[in-house]
Structures are given as structure tokens and as C-alpha cells.
């Protein structure tokens, strides 16, 4: 997209007035999106986005400019704008060296080589499968398909040069069921750093049917009880809890701003001894994976909490420099129009040794959460509230009737300290994580967990 000679000229221009560090992020992104609603394909869009972002870091200040003009004049103009962040003359002589990826992702069926007709057929298959679950009760189905082929070039004033390609594919289905005055929704999604072969493993028909079955079952669910009780978070519930109530608090920029409950606690016990939290961007077939982060730092597995002890934070280059540590591959950005910030990739609680079925039996009574919904968290305190998209009463160690309207309220660090059992399974969910106006693809996971006491909000008082 941009020759190395021009990249060096741009970096030299950016640092001509001084500065500690400069980099350029060049992006060419091809996207496809298909939406189906009411049994009809409502939209098909595709397009190409291309541009570059240039950054100069000088002390504690950062200047950032971006342009969609990848010609010499456009790039040099953007470099001149950020060069004013420097504090004096700086004559640099660059020799760029190409970094090789430490992890490769096999793409068997590139989405840009798949016809639009094939993609539409997959969307229609998911829609029809959802409707066929119960043609009377399923009132609405929405299906969304998307794929991205992103090519990037990153070069910086330390001489690093990176070329990479990221390919992501996803499919989501939301079904709405109604009976009388009761209306319920079900949601299911699949996505990964892979091509169209994703839909061979996670078949559109299965995704559509799963969303619709959840919506229909919720119609007959009873009101959830309220109060403090044992809660089992099933592995299939996904890692929403660890992502929201723990992961964001481990991002180094929030830590350094004093906006994280985990600030200043490296080396301290912050969770139960059976809890280990990891963020690993190198995992195959995961939605948040990459070979290099958006600053050109090689991706790697980062152990954040090990056996309950806080070991590390998620760093980009700027936050790592402030602490005098090496960046660990978690500087991410939505596009060339955004500067990188510390972000999660694939965050999960590591599996333990307990049998998930035994965990449910050992709970005695309480709530089994099989699917998490949306929620909110205060990273400064760790306090959270989450909706339960699919939950069941546990009675005498057995899974009982389905409930609706349940919420989970608590404090992330406190919950991690009282995790009693950790299952041997591991279930992933995908999403787009928002922070500072940017969205990036992520996945999160957890094994089945037993939390002996957690506050459940509901519309029924006591178990029926």
C-alpha cells in the first residue's frame, strides 16, 4: 500500500521537531455486511476503507492525525501536523526491519473469494431455521452477517516494520417470540479470525434454531426469585462477567488514571487461589485474535491473574513506557482514524479440575446461568449489574424450571475472591467491545463457576 522509502520519509518528517517516538498505521479494509429482517434481505453492503494514522509521542503528550490520502503529499501533510508535538530538533536516520509473525492463522475460504449469493444463502438458512422452531410463536427474526479483510502496515521510529492481514467472519441471529402479552427474545452468534469456513463449523441453521429455541422457552419461564443465593455460571454462558467486571480493570490506562480497582495491586491476592485469568490474542479461531497488535507489537499470551495473584496488566506502548515495562501486545484501535489504547483480545478464566455436573449438584439450591445478557460495570469500584438471558433454578442439586427477568449484582473483585469451584470446561462468546468511542472485536470465556453467594434480582420473592 505504501513503499518503505515513503514510510521512512513520513516518520522523519513527523519527528523533525523532536519527540520520543513516532509511528504510522496504514490500513486497507474490505467489508461486507448482509442484514435480513421480516424474512427478507433488507440490506447488502460492501466497501473499502483505506487510510493512515500518524502519531508522535513526546513526554506525556500524544499528537495524532489521520488521512485517507495515501499519496506522498497527503501523508507528509499529516506528518507535519503531528510534528508540532515535538520539543526541539530531532535528526533521525531510519532503517526499517520487518518483523515476522510468531503465530499464523490459516484461512481456508477467504470471504472475499465467496460470492454474495453464497453469503445470502447462509443468512436465509439461519432465518428459516429460526422461524421453523415455532411458526406461531416466533414473530420476528433478525440475521446479521459480516466479514472483514483488513491489511495493515505499521512502521515506527524504532525501526520496526510490520505487514499483516486479519480476516474475520461472524453471523448473529436474534429471534423474538410472543404469546399473549408475553414477549421474549433469544440471541446467538458465532465469529472468529477465520474465513467463510466458520459457517461449516458453526452452521447457520444451528445458530438460528438456538436463538429461536431460547426465545420460545423464555415464554414459559417463571419469574426469577430475588435475594442472595448460590449462583452457578455455566461455561456456555460465556465470559461476559470476566470481561466486564475484571478485564477492563486490568487495562493499563485505566489503572494509571486511578480508574481501576486493581491499581497498585501487582503481586497481591485479588482472587481465589483457583482463579487464573488470561488474555491470549494468539488463539486459533477466536474473534479477538491477531498476530500483531495495532502498534506492531507481536501478540502473546498474558497471564493477568495466576492462582489468585495479580501478575500483569494489559499494556500498549505508551502505558508500558510510563511503568518502564515492555508492551505486551494489547495496543488496539478500531481503524486508522483512532489512536491505539490498551484493549482486551481473548480474555478468559482458565479451566479448573471440577466436573461441571458436580458443581451444579454441590450448589444445592440457587440459580444456574446458561447465557449472560448485557450489563454495566464501574471499573473504579468493580461494581456490576448483568442481565441473565437464560437461567434456571437449581433445586436439590438438580436443574429445575427456567426463569426470566433475573439480574446479577455484585462486585467483580469480591466475586473472584469467593469462587468456590472452577469447572474443567470452557465456553466462548464473541462481541464488539466499546471503549473511548472505539469498538474492537473480542471474545471472552470462562469455565463453569460456583459462586456461593451472589445477589440475584428478580420479580418473585423466594423460590416457588
Short mmCIF file of C-alpha atoms in Angstrom, two decimals:
data_model
loop_
_atom_site.label_atom_id
_atom_site.label_comp_id
_atom_site.label_asym_id
_atom_site.label_seq_id
_atom_site.Cartn_x
_atom_site.Cartn_y
_atom_site.Cartn_z
CA UNK A 1 0.00 0.00 0.00
CA UNK A 2 2.86 2.39 0.89
CA UNK A 3 6.53 1.88 -0.01
CA UNK A 4 9.11 1.63 2.75
CA UNK A 5 11.02 4.63 1.41
CA UNK A 6 7.93 6.82 1.82
CA UNK A 7 7.24 5.41 5.29
CA UNK A 8 10.74 6.43 6.41
CA UNK A 9 10.28 9.90 4.93
CA UNK A 10 6.98 10.30 6.77
CA UNK A 11 8.48 9.21 10.11
CA UNK A 12 11.42 11.57 9.66
CA UNK A 13 9.02 14.43 8.93
CA UNK A 14 6.92 13.57 11.99
CA UNK A 15 9.95 13.77 14.28
CA UNK A 16 11.70 16.73 12.67
CA UNK A 17 10.77 18.97 15.61
CA UNK A 18 11.63 16.41 18.24
CA UNK A 19 9.64 13.78 20.08
CA UNK A 20 10.31 10.44 21.73
CA UNK A 21 8.52 8.13 19.31
CA UNK A 22 6.60 8.17 16.04
CA UNK A 23 4.66 5.55 14.14
CA UNK A 24 2.41 5.20 11.14
CA UNK A 25 -0.51 2.79 10.79
CA UNK A 26 -1.68 2.14 7.22
CA UNK A 27 -4.92 0.26 6.67
CA UNK A 28 -6.82 -1.19 3.72
CA UNK A 29 -10.07 -2.81 4.85
CA UNK A 30 -12.69 -4.55 2.72
CA UNK A 31 -16.01 -5.15 4.48
CA UNK A 32 -19.25 -6.96 3.64
CA UNK A 33 -22.49 -6.84 5.59
CA UNK A 34 -25.86 -8.53 4.99
CA UNK A 35 -28.99 -7.93 7.03
CA UNK A 36 -32.22 -9.94 6.98
CA UNK A 37 -35.43 -8.94 8.74
CA UNK A 38 -39.02 -9.98 8.29
CA UNK A 39 -37.89 -12.91 6.14
CA UNK A 40 -36.39 -10.55 3.54
CA UNK A 41 -32.87 -9.42 2.78
CA UNK A 42 -33.05 -5.76 3.81
CA UNK A 43 -29.52 -4.68 3.04
CA UNK A 44 -26.35 -5.84 1.37
CA UNK A 45 -23.43 -3.50 1.60
CA UNK A 46 -19.77 -3.77 0.83
CA UNK A 47 -17.00 -1.27 0.65
CA UNK A 48 -13.36 -0.44 1.06
CA UNK A 49 -11.83 1.83 3.67
CA UNK A 50 -8.23 2.95 3.34
CA UNK A 51 -6.09 5.49 5.13
CA UNK A 52 -3.26 6.08 7.55
CA UNK A 53 -2.82 7.40 11.06
CA UNK A 54 0.39 9.07 12.21
CA UNK A 55 1.35 9.56 15.84
CA UNK A 56 4.09 11.42 17.70
CA UNK A 57 4.67 10.80 21.41
CA UNK A 58 6.61 13.44 23.30
CA UNK A 59 6.83 13.01 27.05
CA UNK A 60 3.29 12.59 28.36
CA UNK A 61 1.63 14.13 25.30
CA UNK A 62 0.50 12.42 22.11
CA UNK A 63 -0.35 14.04 18.79
CA UNK A 64 -2.37 12.05 16.28
CA UNK A 65 -3.53 12.82 12.75
CA UNK A 66 -5.10 10.65 10.08
CA UNK A 67 -5.76 10.91 6.37
CA UNK A 68 -7.42 8.86 3.64
CA UNK A 69 -4.88 10.24 1.15
CA UNK A 70 -2.16 7.61 0.92
CA UNK A 71 -0.13 9.62 -1.58
CA UNK A 72 3.14 11.29 -0.64
CA UNK A 73 1.66 14.77 -0.22
CA UNK A 74 -1.21 13.57 1.97
CA UNK A 75 1.00 11.52 4.27
CA UNK A 76 3.64 14.23 4.64
CA UNK A 77 0.98 16.83 5.43
CA UNK A 78 -0.37 14.65 8.25
CA UNK A 79 3.20 14.11 9.48
CA UNK A 80 3.83 17.88 9.54
CA UNK A 81 0.72 18.39 11.66
CA UNK A 82 1.80 15.95 14.39
CA UNK A 83 5.42 17.10 14.23
CA UNK A 84 4.46 20.19 16.26
CA UNK A 85 4.19 17.92 19.32
CA UNK A 86 7.99 17.75 19.48
CA UNK A 87 10.03 20.00 21.70
CA UNK A 88 13.13 20.56 19.59
CA UNK A 89 15.08 19.47 16.54
CA UNK A 90 15.46 15.75 16.06
CA UNK A 91 17.54 14.35 13.22
CA UNK A 92 16.87 10.63 12.78
CA UNK A 93 18.20 8.08 10.32
CA UNK A 94 15.87 5.12 9.96
CA UNK A 95 16.49 1.61 8.74
CA UNK A 96 13.26 -0.41 8.82
CA UNK A 97 13.43 -4.12 9.66
CA UNK A 98 10.49 -6.39 9.01
CA UNK A 99 9.16 -8.33 12.00
CA UNK A 100 7.94 -11.89 11.38
CA UNK A 101 4.70 -13.09 12.99
CA UNK A 102 5.04 -15.61 15.80
CA UNK A 103 1.56 -17.01 15.12
CA UNK A 104 -0.17 -17.65 11.81
CA UNK A 105 -3.90 -18.05 11.17
CA UNK A 106 -4.99 -20.48 8.47
CA UNK A 107 -7.75 -19.08 6.26
CA UNK A 108 -9.28 -21.88 4.21
CA UNK A 109 -12.05 -19.96 2.45
CA UNK A 110 -11.38 -16.27 2.07
CA UNK A 111 -14.64 -14.32 2.34
CA UNK A 112 -13.59 -12.00 -0.49
CA UNK A 113 -13.47 -15.11 -2.72
CA UNK A 114 -17.00 -16.20 -1.73
CA UNK A 115 -19.91 -14.93 -3.81
CA UNK A 116 -22.55 -12.67 -2.36
CA UNK A 117 -25.12 -15.32 -3.33
CA UNK A 118 -23.44 -17.88 -1.06
CA UNK A 119 -23.47 -15.45 1.85
CA UNK A 120 -27.13 -14.60 1.26
CA UNK A 121 -28.00 -18.31 1.26
CA UNK A 122 -26.34 -18.70 4.66
CA UNK A 123 -28.34 -15.76 6.03
CA UNK A 124 -31.60 -17.12 4.65
CA UNK A 125 -30.82 -20.57 6.08
CA UNK A 126 -30.41 -19.09 9.55
CA UNK A 127 -33.63 -17.11 9.18
CA UNK A 128 -35.66 -20.12 8.04
CA UNK A 129 -34.25 -22.36 10.77
CA UNK A 130 -35.26 -19.83 13.41
CA UNK A 131 -38.79 -19.47 12.06
CA UNK A 132 -39.28 -23.22 11.75
CA UNK A 133 -38.77 -23.69 15.51
CA UNK A 134 -42.31 -22.41 16.09
CA UNK A 135 -44.02 -20.58 13.24
CA UNK A 136 -46.82 -19.40 15.50
CA UNK A 137 -44.77 -18.02 18.39
CA UNK A 138 -41.73 -16.69 16.52
CA UNK A 139 -42.82 -13.22 15.45
CA UNK A 140 -39.59 -11.68 14.24
CA UNK A 141 -36.13 -12.84 13.23
CA UNK A 142 -33.14 -10.63 12.54
CA UNK A 143 -30.00 -12.08 10.99
CA UNK A 144 -26.75 -10.21 10.50
CA UNK A 145 -23.71 -11.44 8.57
CA UNK A 146 -20.39 -9.63 8.32
CA UNK A 147 -16.85 -10.23 7.15
CA UNK A 148 -13.71 -8.13 7.10
CA UNK A 149 -10.41 -8.49 5.26
CA UNK A 150 -8.02 -5.99 6.79
CA UNK A 151 -4.50 -5.43 5.50
CA UNK A 152 -2.19 -3.29 7.62
CA UNK A 153 1.31 -1.85 7.51
CA UNK A 154 2.93 -0.43 10.64
CA UNK A 155 6.30 1.31 10.83
CA UNK A 156 7.85 3.24 13.71
CA UNK A 157 10.86 5.31 14.65
CA UNK A 158 12.46 2.35 16.41
CA UNK A 159 12.85 0.69 13.02
CA UNK A 160 10.06 -1.88 13.32
CA UNK A 161 8.16 -2.71 10.14
CA UNK A 162 5.09 -4.97 10.12
CA UNK A 163 2.79 -6.25 7.41
CA UNK A 164 -0.26 -8.28 8.41
CA UNK A 165 -3.67 -9.40 7.23
CA UNK A 166 -6.64 -10.06 9.50
CA UNK A 167 -9.70 -11.95 8.27
CA UNK A 168 -12.82 -12.10 10.43
CA UNK A 169 -16.26 -13.59 9.79
CA UNK A 170 -19.36 -13.53 12.01
CA UNK A 171 -23.06 -14.40 11.98
CA UNK A 172 -25.65 -13.34 14.56
CA UNK A 173 -29.34 -14.16 14.97
CA UNK A 174 -31.92 -12.53 17.21
CA UNK A 175 -35.38 -14.05 17.47
CA UNK A 176 -38.46 -12.54 19.09
CA UNK A 177 -41.20 -14.81 20.40
CA UNK A 178 -44.61 -13.79 21.69
CA UNK A 179 -47.56 -15.49 23.33
CA UNK A 180 -50.42 -13.39 24.59
CA UNK A 181 -48.90 -10.34 26.23
CA UNK A 182 -45.55 -12.01 26.91
CA UNK A 183 -42.67 -11.12 24.58
CA UNK A 184 -39.18 -12.64 24.86
CA UNK A 185 -36.01 -12.58 22.78
CA UNK A 186 -33.24 -15.05 22.09
CA UNK A 187 -29.79 -14.31 20.72
CA UNK A 188 -27.00 -16.47 19.32
CA UNK A 189 -23.80 -15.56 17.48
CA UNK A 190 -20.62 -17.08 16.08
CA UNK A 191 -17.47 -15.39 14.86
CA UNK A 192 -13.73 -15.92 14.61
CA UNK A 193 -10.46 -14.90 13.00
CA UNK A 194 -11.23 -17.13 10.03
CA UNK A 195 -12.87 -17.17 6.63
CA UNK A 196 -16.22 -18.42 5.40
CA UNK A 197 -15.30 -21.86 6.73
CA UNK A 198 -16.64 -20.57 10.06
CA UNK A 199 -20.11 -21.49 8.82
CA UNK A 200 -19.04 -25.08 8.21
CA UNK A 201 -18.26 -25.47 11.91
CA UNK A 202 -21.00 -23.19 13.27
CA UNK A 203 -23.80 -23.89 10.85
CA UNK A 204 -26.27 -21.05 10.16
CA UNK A 205 -29.20 -23.40 10.74
CA UNK A 206 -27.93 -24.30 14.22
CA UNK A 207 -27.31 -20.67 15.14
CA UNK A 208 -30.78 -19.63 14.02
CA UNK A 209 -32.51 -22.52 15.76
CA UNK A 210 -30.61 -21.91 19.02
CA UNK A 211 -31.71 -18.27 19.15
CA UNK A 212 -35.34 -19.15 18.43
CA UNK A 213 -35.49 -22.01 20.93
CA UNK A 214 -34.20 -19.73 23.66
CA UNK A 215 -36.87 -17.12 22.87
CA UNK A 216 -39.68 -19.71 22.85
CA UNK A 217 -38.55 -21.37 26.09
CA UNK A 218 -38.47 -17.99 27.82
CA UNK A 219 -42.19 -17.55 27.16
CA UNK A 220 -42.97 -20.32 29.63
CA UNK A 221 -40.32 -19.29 32.15
CA UNK A 222 -41.42 -18.28 35.63
CA UNK A 223 -40.39 -15.02 37.33
CA UNK A 224 -36.91 -15.20 38.82
CA UNK A 225 -36.51 -15.22 42.60
CA UNK A 226 -34.75 -12.36 44.36
CA UNK A 227 -32.16 -12.45 47.10
CA UNK A 228 -28.67 -13.74 47.87
CA UNK A 229 -28.12 -17.32 46.81
CA UNK A 230 -25.59 -19.70 45.25
CA UNK A 231 -25.06 -18.99 41.55
CA UNK A 232 -23.56 -21.36 39.01
CA UNK A 233 -22.27 -19.64 35.89
CA UNK A 234 -22.19 -22.33 33.20
CA UNK A 235 -19.27 -22.43 30.80
CA UNK A 236 -21.68 -21.93 27.90
CA UNK A 237 -22.74 -18.62 29.48
CA UNK A 238 -19.53 -17.11 28.09
CA UNK A 239 -17.12 -14.73 29.74
CA UNK A 240 -19.18 -11.56 29.99
CA UNK A 241 -18.51 -11.48 33.71
CA UNK A 242 -14.72 -11.72 33.43
CA UNK A 243 -14.66 -9.26 30.51
CA UNK A 244 -16.71 -6.53 32.13
CA UNK A 245 -16.16 -6.96 35.85
CA UNK A 246 -12.47 -7.85 35.66
CA UNK A 247 -10.90 -7.36 32.22
CA UNK A 248 -11.44 -3.62 31.78
CA UNK A 249 -9.98 -3.00 35.23
CA UNK A 250 -6.77 -4.69 34.08
CA UNK A 251 -6.22 -2.33 31.14
CA UNK A 252 -3.18 -0.24 31.99
CA UNK A 253 -4.55 3.18 31.02
CA UNK A 254 -7.43 2.86 33.48
CA UNK A 255 -5.01 1.57 36.12
CA UNK A 256 -2.65 4.53 35.65
CA UNK A 257 -5.51 7.03 35.78
CA UNK A 258 -6.67 5.59 39.10
CA UNK A 259 -9.89 4.37 37.48
CA UNK A 260 -9.37 0.70 38.29
CA UNK A 261 -9.94 -1.24 41.47
CA UNK A 262 -6.77 -3.19 40.59
CA UNK A 263 -4.44 -0.17 40.63
CA UNK A 264 -1.30 -0.71 42.71
CA UNK A 265 -2.09 -4.35 43.45
CA UNK A 266 0.51 -6.26 41.44
CA UNK A 267 1.73 -9.19 43.49
CA UNK A 268 -1.31 -9.12 45.76
CA UNK A 269 -4.07 -11.68 46.20
CA UNK A 270 -7.07 -10.37 44.24
CA UNK A 271 -8.97 -13.60 43.58
CA UNK A 272 -9.45 -17.09 44.95
CA UNK A 273 -6.48 -19.43 44.62
CA UNK A 274 -8.32 -21.48 42.00
CA UNK A 275 -8.79 -18.48 39.68
CA UNK A 276 -6.37 -17.72 36.84
CA UNK A 277 -7.24 -15.01 34.31
CA UNK A 278 -5.53 -14.92 30.90
CA UNK A 279 -5.71 -12.76 27.80
CA UNK A 280 -4.34 -14.52 24.73
CA UNK A 281 -4.52 -12.90 21.29
CA UNK A 282 -2.69 -15.84 19.67
CA UNK A 283 -5.56 -18.35 19.98
CA UNK A 284 -6.73 -20.00 16.77
CA UNK A 285 -10.33 -19.50 15.62
CA UNK A 286 -11.09 -16.76 18.14
CA UNK A 287 -12.74 -13.47 17.24
CA UNK A 288 -10.28 -11.29 19.14
CA UNK A 289 -7.08 -12.89 17.79
CA UNK A 290 -4.25 -11.25 15.83
CA UNK A 291 -0.57 -11.79 15.01
CA UNK A 292 0.44 -8.21 15.85
CA UNK A 293 -1.43 -5.57 17.78
CA UNK A 294 -2.18 -2.20 16.16
CA UNK A 295 1.20 -0.83 17.22
CA UNK A 296 3.17 -3.65 15.59
CA UNK A 297 3.92 -5.47 18.85
CA UNK A 298 3.80 -9.27 18.46
CA UNK A 299 0.76 -10.84 20.11
CA UNK A 300 1.35 -13.13 23.06
CA UNK A 301 -0.38 -14.88 25.89
CA UNK A 302 -0.55 -12.70 29.01
CA UNK A 303 -1.30 -14.19 32.43
CA UNK A 304 -3.07 -11.40 34.31
CA UNK A 305 -4.05 -13.24 37.50
CA UNK A 306 -2.34 -16.50 38.44
CA UNK A 307 -3.76 -18.64 41.24
CA UNK A 308 -5.43 -15.53 42.61
CA UNK A 309 -2.30 -13.30 42.47
CA UNK A 310 -2.33 -10.20 40.23
CA UNK A 311 0.62 -10.61 37.86
CA UNK A 312 0.22 -8.18 34.98
CA UNK A 313 -1.84 -5.55 33.18
CA UNK A 314 -2.70 -5.10 29.50
CA UNK A 315 -0.29 -2.53 28.02
CA UNK A 316 0.13 -0.52 24.88
CA UNK A 317 3.43 1.27 24.16
CA UNK A 318 2.53 4.49 25.96
CA UNK A 319 1.36 2.90 29.21
CA UNK A 320 4.24 0.42 29.17
CA UNK A 321 6.77 3.25 28.86
CA UNK A 322 5.23 5.03 31.85
CA UNK A 323 5.91 1.98 34.02
CA UNK A 324 9.23 1.05 32.47
CA UNK A 325 7.97 -2.35 31.23
CA UNK A 326 7.72 -3.95 27.81
CA UNK A 327 4.42 -3.57 25.90
CA UNK A 328 2.63 -6.92 25.78
CA UNK A 329 0.69 -6.69 22.53
CA UNK A 330 -2.59 -5.07 23.60
CA UNK A 331 -2.49 -1.68 21.88
CA UNK A 332 -5.59 -1.78 19.69
CA UNK A 333 -7.62 0.64 17.58
CA UNK A 334 -10.87 0.50 15.63
CA UNK A 335 -9.34 1.90 12.44
CA UNK A 336 -6.69 4.27 11.10
CA UNK A 337 -8.90 7.10 12.36
CA UNK A 338 -8.22 6.17 16.00
CA UNK A 339 -5.09 6.15 18.12
CA UNK A 340 -4.27 2.87 19.88
CA UNK A 341 -5.22 2.28 23.52
CA UNK A 342 -4.93 -0.76 25.82
CA UNK A 343 -7.66 -3.27 24.99
CA UNK A 344 -8.56 -6.88 25.64
CA UNK A 345 -8.41 -9.57 22.93
CA UNK A 346 -9.46 -13.06 24.09
CA UNK A 347 -9.96 -12.90 27.85
CA UNK A 348 -10.83 -15.95 29.93
CA UNK A 349 -10.72 -17.65 33.28
CA UNK A 350 -8.59 -20.77 32.86
CA UNK A 351 -10.35 -24.15 33.29
CA UNK A 352 -10.02 -25.96 36.61
CA UNK A 353 -10.49 -29.59 37.63
CA UNK A 354 -14.11 -29.77 38.81
CA UNK A 355 -16.78 -31.67 36.87
CA UNK A 356 -19.41 -29.12 35.74
CA UNK A 357 -22.23 -31.54 36.65
CA UNK A 358 -20.80 -32.00 40.13
CA UNK A 359 -20.62 -28.23 40.51
CA UNK A 360 -24.36 -27.96 39.92
CA UNK A 361 -25.05 -30.78 42.37
CA UNK A 362 -22.84 -29.20 45.03
CA UNK A 363 -24.71 -25.88 44.76
CA UNK A 364 -27.75 -27.45 46.43
CA UNK A 365 -30.14 -24.69 45.51
CA UNK A 366 -29.79 -21.38 43.72
CA UNK A 367 -29.57 -20.11 40.13
CA UNK A 368 -27.91 -21.66 37.07
CA UNK A 369 -26.95 -19.08 34.42
CA UNK A 370 -26.61 -20.57 30.95
CA UNK A 371 -26.50 -17.32 28.99
CA UNK A 372 -25.48 -13.84 30.04
CA UNK A 373 -27.09 -10.69 28.69
CA UNK A 374 -25.91 -7.10 28.73
CA UNK A 375 -24.74 -5.20 31.76
CA UNK A 376 -22.86 -2.32 33.29
CA UNK A 377 -19.71 -2.10 35.40
CA UNK A 378 -17.93 0.66 37.29
CA UNK A 379 -14.22 -0.05 36.73
CA UNK A 380 -13.22 2.25 39.58
CA UNK A 381 -15.09 0.18 42.16
CA UNK A 382 -15.68 -3.08 40.30
CA UNK A 383 -19.44 -2.95 40.98
CA UNK A 384 -21.56 -4.58 38.26
CA UNK A 385 -25.09 -5.49 37.26
CA UNK A 386 -25.80 -8.02 34.48
CA UNK A 387 -28.93 -9.37 32.87
CA UNK A 388 -29.44 -13.12 32.68
CA UNK A 389 -30.55 -14.12 29.18
CA UNK A 390 -31.14 -17.78 30.12
CA UNK A 391 -31.35 -19.02 33.69
CA UNK A 392 -32.73 -21.97 35.66
CA UNK A 393 -33.48 -22.66 39.29
CA UNK A 394 -31.30 -25.26 40.99
CA UNK A 395 -33.20 -27.47 43.47
CA UNK A 396 -31.60 -30.24 45.48
CA UNK A 397 -28.59 -30.18 43.15
CA UNK A 398 -30.72 -30.64 40.03
CA UNK A 399 -31.54 -28.22 37.22
CA UNK A 400 -35.11 -27.06 37.72
CA UNK A 401 -37.52 -24.74 35.90
CA UNK A 402 -36.44 -21.90 33.65
CA UNK A 403 -36.74 -18.34 34.99
CA UNK A 404 -36.83 -14.93 33.36
CA UNK A 405 -36.13 -11.39 34.48
CA UNK A 406 -33.08 -12.28 36.58
CA UNK A 407 -30.16 -9.92 37.15
CA UNK A 408 -26.82 -10.45 38.89
CA UNK A 409 -25.49 -7.67 41.10
CA UNK A 410 -22.14 -7.63 42.83
CA UNK A 411 -18.53 -6.54 42.85
CA UNK A 412 -16.09 -8.11 40.40
CA UNK A 413 -13.06 -8.46 42.67
CA UNK A 414 -15.21 -9.71 45.54
CA UNK A 415 -16.85 -12.31 43.31
CA UNK A 416 -13.46 -13.57 42.11
CA UNK A 417 -12.37 -13.97 45.73
CA UNK A 418 -15.31 -16.24 46.60
CA UNK A 419 -15.28 -18.52 43.55
CA UNK A 420 -15.66 -21.90 45.22
CA UNK A 421 -15.35 -24.31 42.30
CA UNK A 422 -13.88 -24.00 38.78
CA UNK A 423 -15.02 -26.42 36.08
CA UNK A 424 -12.95 -28.29 33.55
CA UNK A 425 -14.92 -26.86 30.61
CA UNK A 426 -14.51 -23.57 28.76
CA UNK A 427 -17.14 -21.70 26.73
CA UNK A 428 -16.50 -18.68 24.49
CA UNK A 429 -18.73 -15.83 23.35
CA UNK A 430 -17.94 -13.02 20.90
CA UNK A 431 -18.64 -9.33 20.82
CA UNK A 432 -17.54 -5.85 19.87
CA UNK A 433 -16.05 -4.13 22.89
CA UNK A 434 -16.58 -0.39 23.20
CA UNK A 435 -14.16 1.97 24.91
CA UNK A 436 -13.38 5.66 24.35
CA UNK A 437 -15.65 5.71 21.30
CA UNK A 438 -13.87 2.78 19.66
CA UNK A 439 -15.13 -0.73 19.01
CA UNK A 440 -12.86 -3.76 18.53
CA UNK A 441 -13.65 -7.47 18.09
CA UNK A 442 -13.14 -9.57 21.21
CA UNK A 443 -14.03 -12.92 22.66
CA UNK A 444 -14.27 -13.98 26.29
CA UNK A 445 -14.76 -17.23 28.13
CA UNK A 446 -15.00 -18.97 31.45
CA UNK A 447 -15.42 -22.50 32.77
CA UNK A 448 -18.42 -23.42 34.92
CA UNK A 449 -18.08 -21.49 38.20
CA UNK A 450 -19.75 -21.83 41.58
CA UNK A 451 -20.20 -18.59 43.49
CA UNK A 452 -21.56 -19.48 46.89
CA UNK A 453 -23.47 -16.23 47.43
CA UNK A 454 -24.43 -13.58 44.90
CA UNK A 455 -27.29 -11.09 44.81
CA UNK A 456 -29.95 -12.08 42.30
CA UNK A 457 -32.57 -9.56 41.29
CA UNK A 458 -35.96 -10.83 40.17
CA UNK A 459 -39.69 -10.27 40.28
CA UNK A 460 -40.53 -13.23 42.54
CA UNK A 461 -39.64 -13.31 46.23
CA UNK A 462 -38.31 -16.68 47.23
CA UNK A 463 -38.36 -19.88 45.21
CA UNK A 464 -41.75 -21.19 44.18
#
